[in-house]
XYZ file of C-alpha atoms in Angstrom:
658
model
C -240.311 26.534 10.558
C -241.915 28.785 13.108
C -242.223 32.469 13.837
C -244.788 35.276 13.858
C -246.361 36.666 10.683
C -248.981 39.313 9.804
C -251.295 38.206 6.997
C -253.805 40.487 5.167
C -257.383 39.153 5.034
C -260.425 40.066 2.898
C -263.691 40.939 4.656
C -267.180 40.862 3.076
C -270.082 43.224 3.780
C -272.898 42.071 1.527
C -275.485 41.059 4.081
C -274.377 37.450 3.908
C -272.670 35.614 6.699
C -269.116 34.480 6.045
C -268.331 30.849 6.632
C -265.068 30.971 8.658
C -263.337 27.687 8.019
C -260.810 26.790 10.697
C -257.316 27.834 9.551
C -255.044 24.796 9.342
C -251.441 25.810 10.016
C -248.663 23.555 8.770
C -245.981 22.722 11.275
C -243.939 19.605 10.721
C -241.741 19.680 13.809
C -241.078 16.675 16.030
C -241.179 17.800 19.642
C -238.791 17.060 22.515
C -240.966 14.205 23.810
C -240.445 12.296 20.597
C -244.086 12.696 19.533
C -245.016 13.491 15.952
C -247.568 16.351 16.075
C -247.221 17.352 12.451
C -250.190 19.714 12.743
C -250.365 21.757 15.920
C -252.839 24.440 17.010
C -251.515 27.972 16.815
C -252.583 31.327 18.184
C -254.735 33.197 15.614
C -255.994 36.722 16.293
C -257.779 39.221 14.060
C -256.682 42.838 14.246
C -258.667 45.042 11.845
C -257.408 43.960 8.426
C -254.700 41.618 9.667
C -254.608 38.021 10.731
C -251.926 37.625 13.387
C -250.314 34.196 13.308
C -248.027 33.207 16.176
C -246.354 29.853 15.549
C -244.415 29.791 18.837
C -240.898 28.591 19.459
C -239.352 25.708 17.469
C -238.777 22.629 19.590
C -238.075 19.946 17.020
C -235.234 18.592 14.913
C -237.057 18.051 11.612
C -239.529 19.657 9.239
C -241.809 17.004 7.696
C -243.733 18.742 4.949
C -245.356 15.662 3.456
C -246.837 14.447 6.751
C -247.896 17.979 7.670
C -249.746 18.530 4.361
C -251.406 15.132 4.623
C -252.691 15.771 8.150
C -253.825 19.268 7.188
C -255.964 17.800 4.399
C -257.446 15.227 6.773
C -258.451 17.906 9.269
C -260.022 20.015 6.550
C -261.907 17.104 4.983
C -265.440 17.911 3.756
C -264.919 21.606 4.320
C -264.127 24.236 1.707
C -260.432 25.178 1.653
C -259.354 28.293 -0.217
C -255.724 27.305 -0.102
C -252.769 26.479 2.067
C -250.154 29.116 2.898
C -246.757 27.633 3.689
C -243.972 29.574 5.412
C -240.741 27.580 5.151
C -237.146 27.592 3.983
C -237.917 24.422 2.039
C -235.329 22.299 3.805
C -237.114 19.144 4.896
C -236.456 15.503 5.638
C -239.888 14.544 4.276
C -240.602 16.306 0.945
C -244.172 16.316 -0.448
C -245.019 12.962 -2.042
C -246.967 12.270 -5.204
C -250.092 11.078 -3.362
C -250.398 14.328 -1.399
C -249.790 16.442 -4.502
C -252.408 14.494 -6.511
C -254.973 15.038 -3.731
C -254.234 18.767 -3.668
C -254.671 18.867 -7.434
C -257.915 16.882 -7.419
C -259.471 19.067 -4.708
C -258.083 22.200 -6.376
C -256.349 23.370 -3.226
C -253.417 25.610 -4.171
C -250.349 25.788 -1.945
C -249.033 29.331 -1.747
C -245.470 29.435 -0.432
C -243.573 32.190 1.333
C -239.895 31.166 1.093
C -237.779 32.018 4.104
C -234.017 32.454 4.208
C -231.566 33.455 1.534
C -232.078 32.562 -2.081
C -228.352 31.922 -2.342
C -226.753 28.717 -1.099
C -225.240 29.401 2.308
C -222.351 27.856 4.142
C -221.230 28.619 7.640
C -217.922 28.785 9.466
C -217.947 28.004 13.179
C -215.160 27.987 15.746
C -215.046 24.515 17.212
C -212.195 25.111 19.669
C -209.609 27.713 20.629
C -206.546 26.609 22.622
C -204.190 29.104 24.263
C -201.812 29.068 27.237
C -203.368 30.231 30.468
C -200.254 32.239 31.354
C -197.467 33.807 29.295
C -194.676 36.358 29.493
C -195.125 39.794 27.962
C -193.195 40.281 24.713
C -193.541 36.528 24.272
C -194.867 35.102 21.010
C -198.024 33.487 22.355
C -199.693 30.919 20.051
C -203.470 30.465 19.889
C -204.613 27.373 18.001
C -208.071 27.644 16.430
C -210.070 24.749 14.986
C -212.830 25.606 12.498
C -215.916 23.694 11.390
C -217.099 24.222 7.818
C -220.849 23.599 7.624
C -222.583 23.188 4.298
C -221.200 22.612 0.829
C -220.675 26.323 0.209
C -218.431 26.666 3.280
C -215.468 25.287 1.306
C -215.618 28.270 -1.013
C -216.137 30.878 1.677
C -213.556 33.534 2.351
C -213.167 35.614 5.448
C -210.867 36.669 8.233
C -209.880 34.960 11.464
C -208.916 37.498 14.126
C -207.384 37.475 17.600
C -208.619 40.509 19.560
C -207.810 41.942 22.978
C -211.248 42.656 24.442
C -209.980 45.310 26.863
C -208.440 47.486 24.158
C -210.375 46.124 21.152
C -207.010 45.808 19.396
C -206.495 43.178 16.721
C -203.457 41.192 17.839
C -203.234 38.937 14.787
C -205.334 37.924 11.805
C -205.360 35.275 9.081
C -207.135 35.604 5.758
C -209.282 32.570 4.939
C -209.052 31.985 1.214
C -211.795 30.191 -0.773
C -210.948 26.560 -1.410
C -208.752 26.263 1.684
C -209.861 23.051 3.371
C -207.684 23.402 6.483
C -209.517 23.157 9.798
C -206.699 24.344 12.094
C -204.983 27.732 12.199
C -202.450 29.333 14.551
C -202.724 32.981 15.571
C -199.871 34.579 17.492
C -199.596 37.703 19.613
C -196.772 39.526 21.376
C -198.456 41.292 24.320
C -196.822 44.377 25.803
C -198.899 44.953 28.953
C -198.912 42.741 32.048
C -201.969 41.601 33.974
C -204.995 39.406 33.435
C -206.842 40.146 30.226
C -209.390 38.561 27.924
C -208.652 37.627 24.356
C -211.278 36.846 21.770
C -211.075 34.770 18.629
C -213.666 35.584 16.000
C -214.241 34.634 12.395
C -215.770 37.061 9.912
C -217.075 35.907 6.535
C -218.586 37.532 3.482
C -221.980 36.128 4.452
C -223.939 36.667 7.683
C -223.307 33.992 10.291
C -226.125 31.485 10.639
C -225.379 31.085 14.359
C -223.458 34.178 15.546
C -222.564 32.523 18.862
C -220.475 29.938 16.991
C -218.197 32.572 15.446
C -216.702 33.865 18.707
C -214.612 32.285 21.478
C -213.255 34.214 24.461
C -210.701 33.133 27.053
C -208.677 34.690 29.864
C -204.890 34.854 29.892
C -202.507 36.097 32.566
C -199.491 38.033 31.283
C -196.384 38.115 33.461
C -193.953 41.047 33.395
C -190.591 39.554 34.237
C -187.771 38.055 32.188
C -187.410 34.333 31.635
C -184.671 33.069 33.947
C -182.259 30.765 32.137
C -179.323 28.677 33.357
C -176.955 27.683 30.504
C -174.267 25.084 31.162
C -171.786 24.009 28.480
C -168.535 22.096 28.545
C -166.265 24.010 26.176
C -166.430 27.127 23.951
C -167.727 25.513 20.748
C -169.287 27.684 18.038
C -172.858 27.048 19.139
C -172.008 28.049 22.715
C -170.582 31.390 21.584
C -173.676 32.448 19.670
C -176.248 31.099 22.148
C -174.373 32.882 24.957
C -174.418 36.185 23.083
C -178.137 36.059 22.254
C -178.994 35.249 25.889
C -177.051 38.286 27.054
C -178.549 40.755 24.581
C -182.137 39.444 24.707
C -184.048 41.781 27.032
C -186.791 39.250 27.773
C -184.262 36.743 29.140
C -182.215 36.893 32.335
C -179.345 34.421 32.086
C -176.652 32.766 34.154
C -173.996 31.081 31.992
C -171.469 28.494 33.176
C -168.572 27.303 30.986
C -166.992 24.288 32.658
C -163.705 24.238 30.742
C -162.820 27.796 31.794
C -160.066 28.264 34.341
C -160.647 29.846 37.728
C -159.698 33.322 36.547
C -162.340 33.271 33.780
C -165.290 35.520 34.589
C -168.472 33.565 33.976
C -170.935 35.483 31.856
C -174.622 36.290 31.884
C -176.927 38.891 33.390
C -176.595 37.172 36.776
C -173.089 35.592 36.861
C -172.557 32.513 39.026
C -169.371 30.927 40.293
C -170.747 27.408 40.806
C -173.656 25.221 39.808
C -176.814 25.197 41.939
C -176.807 22.539 44.630
C -180.148 22.827 46.397
C -183.804 22.717 45.421
C -184.233 26.426 46.172
C -181.261 27.377 43.998
C -182.588 25.386 41.029
C -186.042 26.899 41.608
C -184.658 30.295 40.549
C -184.627 29.163 36.887
C -187.443 28.661 34.407
C -185.273 26.966 31.776
C -182.027 24.960 32.085
C -179.925 24.586 28.918
C -177.514 21.634 28.969
C -174.849 21.695 26.285
C -172.047 19.228 25.677
C -171.435 18.611 29.372
C -170.270 15.254 30.788
C -172.925 13.694 32.948
C -170.420 12.761 35.639
C -169.625 16.441 36.188
C -172.934 16.760 38.050
C -173.443 15.126 41.384
C -176.179 12.516 41.329
C -178.183 14.731 43.703
C -177.995 17.646 41.242
C -179.294 15.489 38.401
C -182.156 14.287 40.580
C -182.974 17.874 41.549
C -183.155 18.914 37.888
C -185.471 15.995 37.113
C -187.659 16.769 40.143
C -187.856 20.448 39.182
C -189.181 19.384 35.783
C -191.746 16.968 37.194
C -193.029 19.113 40.055
C -192.443 22.762 39.174
C -192.482 22.694 35.379
C -188.880 23.764 34.749
C -187.957 23.290 31.085
C -184.773 21.527 29.969
C -183.221 22.294 26.580
C -180.544 19.878 25.336
C -177.958 20.895 22.721
C -176.293 17.748 21.364
C -172.506 17.468 21.335
C -169.890 15.245 19.754
C -168.228 14.398 23.094
C -170.650 13.914 25.958
C -174.333 14.581 25.192
C -176.317 12.409 25.495
C -174.002 9.387 25.822
C -172.648 10.172 29.321
C -176.153 10.527 30.816
C -176.971 6.849 30.405
C -178.001 5.397 33.755
C -178.428 8.813 35.418
C -181.570 10.505 36.667
C -181.684 12.733 33.558
C -181.904 9.716 31.268
C -185.612 9.758 32.156
C -186.085 13.150 30.462
C -184.131 12.361 27.286
C -186.325 11.478 24.277
C -184.414 8.320 23.347
C -184.547 4.900 24.942
C -181.933 2.210 24.780
C -178.322 3.121 24.118
C -177.550 6.854 24.248
C -174.370 6.467 22.187
C -175.627 8.185 19.033
C -173.586 8.116 15.874
C -173.589 11.058 13.428
C -175.735 10.909 10.298
C -172.541 11.247 8.286
C -173.791 13.574 5.536
C -174.919 17.216 5.552
C -178.655 17.575 6.207
C -181.270 20.301 6.001
C -184.158 20.809 8.399
C -187.927 21.192 8.028
C -190.538 21.717 10.786
C -193.554 19.495 11.415
C -197.180 20.555 11.842
C -196.788 20.249 15.598
C -194.168 23.021 15.615
C -196.651 25.362 13.958
C -199.298 24.522 16.562
C -196.850 25.280 19.392
C -195.717 28.522 17.771
C -192.051 27.521 17.504
C -189.733 27.377 14.483
C -191.546 30.323 12.879
C -188.261 31.966 11.958
C -189.702 34.189 9.223
C -192.433 35.709 11.397
C -195.921 35.306 9.966
C -194.496 33.508 6.928
C -193.394 30.639 9.145
C -190.365 28.641 8.077
C -188.032 30.105 5.412
C -187.905 27.869 2.344
C -184.177 28.471 2.032
C -183.516 26.495 5.243
C -184.975 23.372 3.649
C -183.142 23.765 0.344
C -179.593 22.308 0.303
C -178.793 24.239 -2.862
C -178.129 27.337 -0.767
C -175.208 25.656 0.948
C -175.298 27.758 4.128
C -178.550 26.083 5.234
C -176.907 22.662 5.516
C -176.005 21.204 8.899
C -172.768 19.308 8.497
C -173.031 17.448 11.782
C -176.144 15.986 13.358
C -176.807 12.939 15.467
C -178.702 10.026 14.011
C -181.797 9.405 16.148
C -183.730 6.321 15.093
C -187.470 7.216 15.104
C -188.267 3.736 16.384
C -186.209 4.405 19.509
C -188.135 7.492 20.570
C -190.034 7.243 23.825
C -193.834 7.027 23.657
C -194.580 10.634 24.653
C -192.013 12.229 22.320
C -193.198 14.669 19.666
C -191.021 15.571 16.688
C -190.869 19.311 15.992
C -188.350 19.206 13.124
C -186.845 16.511 10.929
C -184.510 16.041 8.006
C -185.782 17.070 4.585
C -184.349 13.986 2.900
C -185.221 10.478 4.003
C -182.475 8.097 5.063
C -183.338 4.436 4.701
C -186.923 5.507 4.014
C -187.112 7.510 7.252
C -187.029 11.223 7.980
C -184.708 11.515 10.973
C -185.825 13.710 13.884
C -183.648 16.755 14.600
C -185.728 18.583 17.230
C -187.762 16.555 19.717
C -190.054 17.506 22.586
C -191.174 15.390 25.523
C -193.313 16.201 28.529
C -192.178 14.872 31.882
C -194.551 15.565 34.749
C -195.278 19.292 34.848
C -192.241 20.174 32.714
C -191.053 19.781 29.168
C -187.783 18.639 27.650
C -186.537 19.602 24.180
C -183.617 17.924 22.458
C -181.778 19.463 19.462
C -179.691 16.799 17.716
C -177.188 19.248 16.176
C -174.932 22.084 17.317
C -174.592 23.780 13.939
C -177.539 26.181 13.962
C -174.913 28.943 13.981
C -174.232 28.211 10.290
C -177.523 29.919 9.382
C -175.840 33.253 10.169
C -174.363 33.197 6.685
C -177.848 33.461 5.169
C -179.657 36.098 7.212
C -177.269 37.295 9.887
C -178.208 36.711 13.513
C -181.970 36.612 12.990
C -182.492 32.968 11.995
C -180.382 31.264 14.702
C -181.587 33.778 17.284
C -185.271 33.102 16.553
C -184.618 29.363 16.542
C -183.277 29.327 20.097
C -185.350 32.145 21.585
C -188.666 30.644 20.488
C -187.858 27.302 22.097
C -186.637 28.976 25.292
C -189.859 30.981 25.479
C -191.938 27.858 24.889
C -190.181 26.078 27.759
C -190.339 29.156 29.988
C -194.057 29.579 29.353
C -194.642 26.017 30.503
C -192.968 26.791 33.846
C -195.675 29.369 34.617
C -198.579 26.959 34.420
C -199.136 24.555 37.276
C -202.351 22.907 35.952
C -201.067 22.101 32.447
C -202.405 19.322 30.267
C -200.506 16.057 30.508
C -202.616 14.233 27.923
C -204.756 14.962 24.878
C -208.176 13.441 24.234
C -209.634 13.960 20.787
C -212.780 12.783 18.997
C -212.934 13.021 15.215
C -215.051 14.150 13.620
C -216.409 16.476 16.287
C -219.869 16.258 14.687
C -221.100 12.788 13.630
C -224.379 11.095 12.762
C -225.787 7.970 14.340
C -224.722 6.085 11.202
C -221.127 7.325 11.402
C -218.518 6.003 13.887
C -216.624 8.432 16.099
C -212.864 7.906 16.319
C -211.622 8.428 19.877
C -207.898 8.964 20.455
C -206.028 9.454 23.737
C -202.413 10.580 23.667
C -200.389 10.576 26.887
C -197.939 13.487 26.757
C -196.390 12.658 30.119
C -193.996 9.710 29.874
C -194.819 8.763 33.458
C -198.472 8.332 32.519
C -197.485 6.256 29.490
C -195.490 3.942 31.741
C -198.356 3.629 34.242
C -201.074 2.874 31.663
C -202.011 -0.709 30.897
C -202.862 -2.267 27.547
C -206.117 -0.312 27.471
C -207.658 2.790 29.008
C -211.244 2.891 30.263
C -213.535 5.782 29.397
C -217.230 6.576 29.629
C -219.653 8.224 27.204
C -222.122 10.552 28.957
C -225.133 12.564 27.808
C -225.827 16.236 28.531
C -227.296 15.330 31.958
C -224.164 13.437 33.004
C -225.835 10.033 32.662
C -223.695 7.193 31.354
C -224.557 6.159 27.804
C -221.833 3.585 27.238
C -218.593 2.287 28.730
C -215.618 2.576 26.366
C -212.308 0.760 26.222
C -209.474 2.427 24.287
C -206.834 -0.029 23.092
C -203.126 0.672 22.771
C -202.075 1.469 19.209
C -199.618 -0.906 17.573
C -196.029 -0.003 18.414
C -197.042 2.964 20.581
C -197.027 3.110 24.369
C -198.570 6.577 24.532
C -201.435 6.255 22.028
C -204.831 4.618 22.648
C -207.642 4.451 20.099
C -211.083 3.069 19.402
C -214.083 3.615 17.140
C -217.598 3.720 18.499
C -221.083 3.915 16.967
C -223.897 5.354 19.079
C -227.617 5.860 18.527
C -227.831 8.562 21.203
C -228.566 12.026 19.757
C -227.325 15.287 21.234
C -224.182 16.719 22.803
C -222.238 13.853 24.388
C -219.065 13.829 26.486
C -216.208 11.329 26.349
C -214.505 11.197 29.760
C -211.464 9.165 30.825
C -212.332 6.992 33.829
C -209.494 4.541 34.370
C -208.470 3.256 37.836
C -204.837 2.960 36.724
C -204.813 6.676 35.817
C -206.757 8.216 38.722
C -205.218 11.676 38.304
C -206.089 11.926 34.621
C -209.126 14.222 34.580
C -209.778 14.561 30.869
C -212.915 14.922 28.774
C -214.041 16.226 25.396
C -217.378 16.791 23.663
C -218.856 15.326 20.511
C -222.162 16.249 18.857
C -224.243 13.365 17.511
C -226.906 14.199 14.935
C -229.677 12.198 13.358
C -228.737 11.032 9.833
C -231.696 12.954 8.402
C -231.141 16.082 10.495
C -231.829 18.988 8.170
C -229.676 21.304 10.298
C -226.579 19.589 8.895
C -227.304 21.409 5.637
C -227.863 25.095 6.429
C -228.817 26.143 2.898
C -232.483 26.882 2.112
C -234.279 24.768 -0.513
C -236.497 27.220 -2.360
C -236.650 24.969 -5.424
C -238.775 22.443 -3.526
C -241.205 25.196 -2.506
C -241.469 26.598 -6.026
C -242.110 23.130 -7.434
C -244.848 22.479 -4.856
C -246.562 25.777 -5.678
C -246.352 25.186 -9.437
C -247.815 21.665 -9.259
C -250.768 22.708 -7.092
C -251.587 25.971 -8.860
C -250.246 28.149 -6.090
C -247.943 31.134 -6.178
C -244.619 32.100 -4.655
C -244.671 35.251 -2.504
C -240.996 36.088 -2.106
C -241.216 39.834 -1.440
C -243.120 41.933 1.129
C -245.027 43.602 -1.727
C -246.205 40.320 -3.170
C -247.111 39.001 0.287
C -249.476 41.969 0.748
C -251.518 40.663 -2.208
C -251.872 37.171 -0.775
C -255.592 37.566 0.024
C -256.320 38.537 -3.583
C -255.049 35.168 -4.796
C -257.167 33.059 -2.464
C -260.384 31.908 -4.261
C -263.685 32.847 -2.618
C -265.114 29.571 -1.395
C -267.353 31.070 1.253
C -270.771 29.394 1.754
C -273.901 31.638 1.909
C -276.668 30.422 4.214
C -280.195 31.961 4.854
C -281.210 32.970 8.342
C -285.177 32.735 8.479
C -287.207 33.466 11.622
C -287.978 30.359 13.582
C -290.552 30.145 16.490
C -291.434 27.042 18.369
C -295.167 26.098 18.232
C -295.273 23.428 20.884
C -295.449 25.762 23.855
C -298.200 28.181 22.397
C -302.031 28.269 23.314
C -302.955 27.702 19.693
C -301.065 24.469 19.666
C -302.888 23.312 22.810
C -306.275 24.254 21.274
C -305.462 22.393 18.098
C -304.584 19.276 20.043
C -307.804 19.486 22.079
C -309.897 19.941 18.934
C -308.323 16.944 17.274
C -308.989 14.807 20.316
C -312.620 16.050 20.480
C -313.259 15.285 16.826
C -311.745 11.824 17.276
C -314.024 11.112 20.245
C -317.116 12.359 18.411
C -316.204 10.308 15.357
C -315.835 7.130 17.380
C -319.329 7.647 18.956
C -321.004 8.301 15.616
C -319.498 5.229 14.023
C -320.578 3.027 16.932
C -324.176 4.398 16.830
C -324.344 3.766 13.139
């Protein structure tokens, strides 16, 4: 515990000389070199009636009070000590032991303590990570995922506010109230920007207590906002109910520019949409005009094989999103063996049978993180949609997708509320393919939700997924894998769990039975070579646990020759098991106990600290200062020596004569 303090001192003016014993400052820090200088010299200066104490900058990880007191007593051995003044928050990895306290008592050396920090137990909230898209459309519902660290026992009971702020306008875009007792560590803030251009958003957390480390409560990032509509191509086979309502919402939605193609229409039928077309795109440039392609119940053989390959290539290379709406006739069965079978979430046979009973839908946690399926705005998912008692929320037809047949990189966004054969069946699935993303909806009865809330629920369902896919088409350097280390802060006695998830199905196919990684220190030096093994039954998930004795901020980086393009890394902080910084609360009880046992006092206010000198016993030593002159270099001394020698010589002669 270091800093600068002004101490009052008592001066004497009684003709006696004060014995100035060397002040012995207590400093129990371990320095960067790993040495253990529990007592270090400090800068002491007198200024009139003040003693200026400059303890310097802290450079250690621990405060060792017991060792510091013991060494202070050794340095002051055989000299009078009026007392020891201890400035500390009391948090220590080495509390005062009985032997040190007994020595202080026997030598009657009181320990006066000046407690630092708050008397109340403190917790701290820190932003570990904030994830947001690098580009988005204006008027889009942009999700920002925030991960929080709760430090200290009191952090669980802390309340506060998590805010998303536009730094250019200082406008609060979204906020979430953090309620005491909430143990969640991940929250999703959303914003609907109105102005285009590159801007900076800031995530900050405000609590009822001052932040222990203010830098940990703020995260800023840049985002580019695009002012143009999302360009959508919608192809369906026949005018089923879902087609009619999806078509209408695409036409009236101002943030979407659509081209709609109904294949069963005769030649005289005027195709609809903001930009009507008379035929399907045939070239790469024509497909490049669209951010999202919606494929309804369309027979796969209607497309030329070259068109299907172009759609797949647009996904992999440009990031075009594909949204599938299942159908009773053709989708996905007729796409088996085609180029688009690669971007469907199922493997094996694509002939899917219906579930056979009405089902209701519920979103997964992943949907919340992506900002989709939030049909009730900030309240998220309406409870009525998951309750079959309402009747109108039931989907009477849905395809049965076996969870075991999903491809490795598939993520389930929504599933059935009820379990069938002990499994919740997926209803909305997402899969990344190259730079693009594919979403599959295993029902075409979302239109039934109109009976509950009008157009709002089905409209938000489809528009949010279209915007999610369209947003992906803007970003060329998107993440194709996720590397995570949990917990993000570990001790050397606690294993870190490393998990790699390949979001791109092409990467999952290219990976072997294990993925190589490296653990590096803050200087980029290799600490250990890691080998992540494939999880049982998963082709896209690799895991391992690792225990390290290296302390500091470390980096886990993927370094696998079979995945040369996978440039992925994440940080983990490794602490010593006795690192006092893991517990931010002060320990004033230890200080008070030390003062009470040694006869000292607690100075916890500026007023009481001003009286510190009055409580130090006067153990000064008074010494006389007589005049002293040397006699060996005076004439009298020489004469005395000569006389003594003369008398000796005369005496010797007299004795001999006698």
